Tab-separated table of C-alpha atoms in Angstrom:
chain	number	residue	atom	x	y	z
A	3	UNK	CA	0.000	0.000	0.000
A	4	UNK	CA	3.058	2.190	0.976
A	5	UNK	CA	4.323	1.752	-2.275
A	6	UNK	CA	1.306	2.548	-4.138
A	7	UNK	CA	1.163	5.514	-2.361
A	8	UNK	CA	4.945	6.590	-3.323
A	9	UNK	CA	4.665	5.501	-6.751
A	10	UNK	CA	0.789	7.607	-6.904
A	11	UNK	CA	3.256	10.887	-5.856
A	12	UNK	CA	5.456	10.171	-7.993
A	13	UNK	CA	3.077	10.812	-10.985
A	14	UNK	CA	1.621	13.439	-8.994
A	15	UNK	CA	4.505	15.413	-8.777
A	16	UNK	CA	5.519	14.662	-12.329
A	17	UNK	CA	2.129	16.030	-13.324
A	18	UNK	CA	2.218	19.364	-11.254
A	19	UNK	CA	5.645	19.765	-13.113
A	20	UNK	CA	4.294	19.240	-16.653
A	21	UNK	CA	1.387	21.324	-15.697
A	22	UNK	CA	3.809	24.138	-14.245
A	23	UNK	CA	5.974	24.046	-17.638
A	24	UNK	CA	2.933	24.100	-19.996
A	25	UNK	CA	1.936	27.244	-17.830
A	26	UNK	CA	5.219	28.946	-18.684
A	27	UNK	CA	5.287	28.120	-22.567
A	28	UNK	CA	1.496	29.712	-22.209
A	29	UNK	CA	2.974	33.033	-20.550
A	30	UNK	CA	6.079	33.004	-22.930
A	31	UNK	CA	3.035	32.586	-25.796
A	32	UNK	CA	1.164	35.211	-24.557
A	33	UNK	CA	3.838	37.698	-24.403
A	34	UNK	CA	4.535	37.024	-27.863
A	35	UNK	CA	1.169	37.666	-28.681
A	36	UNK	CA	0.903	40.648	-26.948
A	37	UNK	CA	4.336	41.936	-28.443
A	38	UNK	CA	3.205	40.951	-32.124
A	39	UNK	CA	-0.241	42.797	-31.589
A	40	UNK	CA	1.724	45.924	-30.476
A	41	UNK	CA	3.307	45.843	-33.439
A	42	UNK	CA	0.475	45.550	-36.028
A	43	UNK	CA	-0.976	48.566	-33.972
A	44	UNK	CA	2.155	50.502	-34.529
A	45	UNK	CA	2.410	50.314	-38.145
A	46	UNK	CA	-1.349	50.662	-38.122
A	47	UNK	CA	-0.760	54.162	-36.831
A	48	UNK	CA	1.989	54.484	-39.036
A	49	UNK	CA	-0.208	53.519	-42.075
A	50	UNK	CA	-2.861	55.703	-40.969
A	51	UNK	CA	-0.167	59.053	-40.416
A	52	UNK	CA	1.401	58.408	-44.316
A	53	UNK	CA	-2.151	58.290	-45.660
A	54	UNK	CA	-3.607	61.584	-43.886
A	55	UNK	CA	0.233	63.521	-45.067
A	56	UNK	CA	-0.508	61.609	-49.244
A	57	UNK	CA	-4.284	63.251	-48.229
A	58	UNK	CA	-2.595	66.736	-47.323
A	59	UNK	CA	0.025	66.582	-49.779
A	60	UNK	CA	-2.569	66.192	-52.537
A	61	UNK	CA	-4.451	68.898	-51.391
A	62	UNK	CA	-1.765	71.460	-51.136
A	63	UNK	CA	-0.589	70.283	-54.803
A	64	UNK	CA	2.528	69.231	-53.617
A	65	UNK	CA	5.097	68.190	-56.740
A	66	UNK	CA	4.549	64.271	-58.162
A	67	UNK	CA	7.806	62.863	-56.912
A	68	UNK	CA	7.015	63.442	-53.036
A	69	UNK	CA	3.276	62.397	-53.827
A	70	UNK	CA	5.534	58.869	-55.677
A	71	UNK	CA	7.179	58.655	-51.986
A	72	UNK	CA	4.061	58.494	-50.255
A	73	UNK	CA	2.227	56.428	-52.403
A	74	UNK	CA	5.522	53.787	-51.774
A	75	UNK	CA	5.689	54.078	-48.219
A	76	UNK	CA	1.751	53.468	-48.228
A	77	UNK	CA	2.463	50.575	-50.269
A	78	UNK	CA	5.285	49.375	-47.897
A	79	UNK	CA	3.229	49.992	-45.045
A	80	UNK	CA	0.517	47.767	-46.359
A	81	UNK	CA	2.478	45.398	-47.375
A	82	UNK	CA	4.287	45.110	-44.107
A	83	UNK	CA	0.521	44.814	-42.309
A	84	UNK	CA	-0.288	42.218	-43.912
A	85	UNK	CA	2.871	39.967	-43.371
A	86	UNK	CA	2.111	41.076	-39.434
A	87	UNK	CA	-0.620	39.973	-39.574
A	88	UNK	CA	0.019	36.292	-40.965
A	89	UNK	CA	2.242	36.036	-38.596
A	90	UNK	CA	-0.067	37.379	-35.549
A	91	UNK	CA	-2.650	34.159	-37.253
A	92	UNK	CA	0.525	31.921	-36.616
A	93	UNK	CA	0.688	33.146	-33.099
A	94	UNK	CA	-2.331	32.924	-32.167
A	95	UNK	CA	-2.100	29.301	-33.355
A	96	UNK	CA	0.547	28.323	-31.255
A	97	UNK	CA	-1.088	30.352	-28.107
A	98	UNK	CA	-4.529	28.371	-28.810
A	99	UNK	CA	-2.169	25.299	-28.726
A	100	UNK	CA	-0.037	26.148	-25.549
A	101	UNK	CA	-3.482	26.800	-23.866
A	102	UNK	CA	-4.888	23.727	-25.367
A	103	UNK	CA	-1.726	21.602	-23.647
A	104	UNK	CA	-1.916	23.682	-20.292
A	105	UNK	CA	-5.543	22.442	-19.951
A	106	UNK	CA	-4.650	19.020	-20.857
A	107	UNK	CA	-1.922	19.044	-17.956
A	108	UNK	CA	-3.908	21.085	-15.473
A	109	UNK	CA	-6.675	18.447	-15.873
A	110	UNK	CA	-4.218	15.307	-15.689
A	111	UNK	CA	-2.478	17.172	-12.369
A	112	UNK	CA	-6.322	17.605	-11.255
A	113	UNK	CA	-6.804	14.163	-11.685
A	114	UNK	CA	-4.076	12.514	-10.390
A	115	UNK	CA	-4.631	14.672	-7.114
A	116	UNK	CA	-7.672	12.922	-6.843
A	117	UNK	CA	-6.664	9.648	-7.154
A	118	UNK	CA	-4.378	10.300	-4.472
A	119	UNK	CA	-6.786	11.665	-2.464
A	120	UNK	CA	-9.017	8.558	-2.707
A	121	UNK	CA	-5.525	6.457	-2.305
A	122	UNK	CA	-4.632	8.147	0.885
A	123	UNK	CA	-8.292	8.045	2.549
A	124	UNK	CA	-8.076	4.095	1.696
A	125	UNK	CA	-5.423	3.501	2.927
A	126	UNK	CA	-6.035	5.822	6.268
A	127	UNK	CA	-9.462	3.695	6.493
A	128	UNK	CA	-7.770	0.923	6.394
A	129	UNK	CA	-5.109	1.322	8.918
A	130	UNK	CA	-8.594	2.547	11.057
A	131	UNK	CA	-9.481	-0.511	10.795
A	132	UNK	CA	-6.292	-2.563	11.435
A	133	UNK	CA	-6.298	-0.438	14.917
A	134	UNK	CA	-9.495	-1.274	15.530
A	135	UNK	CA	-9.414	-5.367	14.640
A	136	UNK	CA	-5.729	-5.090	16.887
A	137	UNK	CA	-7.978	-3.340	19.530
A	138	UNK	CA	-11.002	-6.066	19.227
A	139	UNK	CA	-8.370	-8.621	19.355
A	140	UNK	CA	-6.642	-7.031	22.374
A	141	UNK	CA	-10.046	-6.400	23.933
A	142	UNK	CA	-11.452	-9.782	23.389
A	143	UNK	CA	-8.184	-11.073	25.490
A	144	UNK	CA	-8.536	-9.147	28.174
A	145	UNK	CA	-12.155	-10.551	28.557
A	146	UNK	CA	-11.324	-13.824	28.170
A	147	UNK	CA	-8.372	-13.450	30.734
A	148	UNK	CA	-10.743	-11.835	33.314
A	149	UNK	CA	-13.924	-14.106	32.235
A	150	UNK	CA	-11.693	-16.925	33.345
């Protein structure tokens, strides 16, 4: 029973680990998320400065060339948002997956806790009731000594 008991902790402690390390690859996934979002809002801004200066620019009549340079950064700009934001779909992937394993181990850690639980209240029952058969025995001796 003792060693059922170790070998139960064993696993126990195993899963609290695995749950632990899938809860740090879900931080470390969530910072990247975060950090990848702040940069689609950045050149979001960006996109959204060049295209109000191509909007002024036209308006003042400014020469063709710098209106060229605008429309290229725009261009850029877009260009760039749009690889961002592939790679913010990739992210999110892998952050939907790192959650997806944390759950898994938090569930398995859950589990096992419970099975130890039950393990340890079985065998705590039944140590109850080796006391209290050594205590019958003991008792049913002392009455037959005194009975006699």
């Amino acid at each position: 029973m003792k060693q059922n008991r170790k070998s139960l902790q064993s696993v126990l402690k195993y899963r609290r680990w695995q749950e632990d390390s899938a809860a740090r690859d879900l931080r470390k996934l969530s910072q990247a998320r975060r950090n990848q979002q702040r940069r689609l809002d950045q050149l979001q801004r960006y996109l959204d400065e060049y295209r109000t200066g191509y909007e002024r620019a036209v308006g003042r009549g400014e020469a063709g060339y710098r209106l060229a340079e605008y429309r290229q950064m725009i261009h850029t700009l877009e260009v760039a948002i749009q690889r961002e934001k592939l790679n913010m779909a990739c992210i999110i992937n892998n952050w939907q997956k790192g959650r997806q394993e944390w759950q898994t181990a938090s569930q398995r850690s859950s589990t096992m806790k419970s099975i130890c639980d039950r393990e340890a209240h079985k065998a705590d029952l039944h140590a109850e009731g080796l006391e209290q058969l050594t205590l019958d025995d003991l008792s049913s001796r002392s009455r037959s000594r005194y009975s006699r």
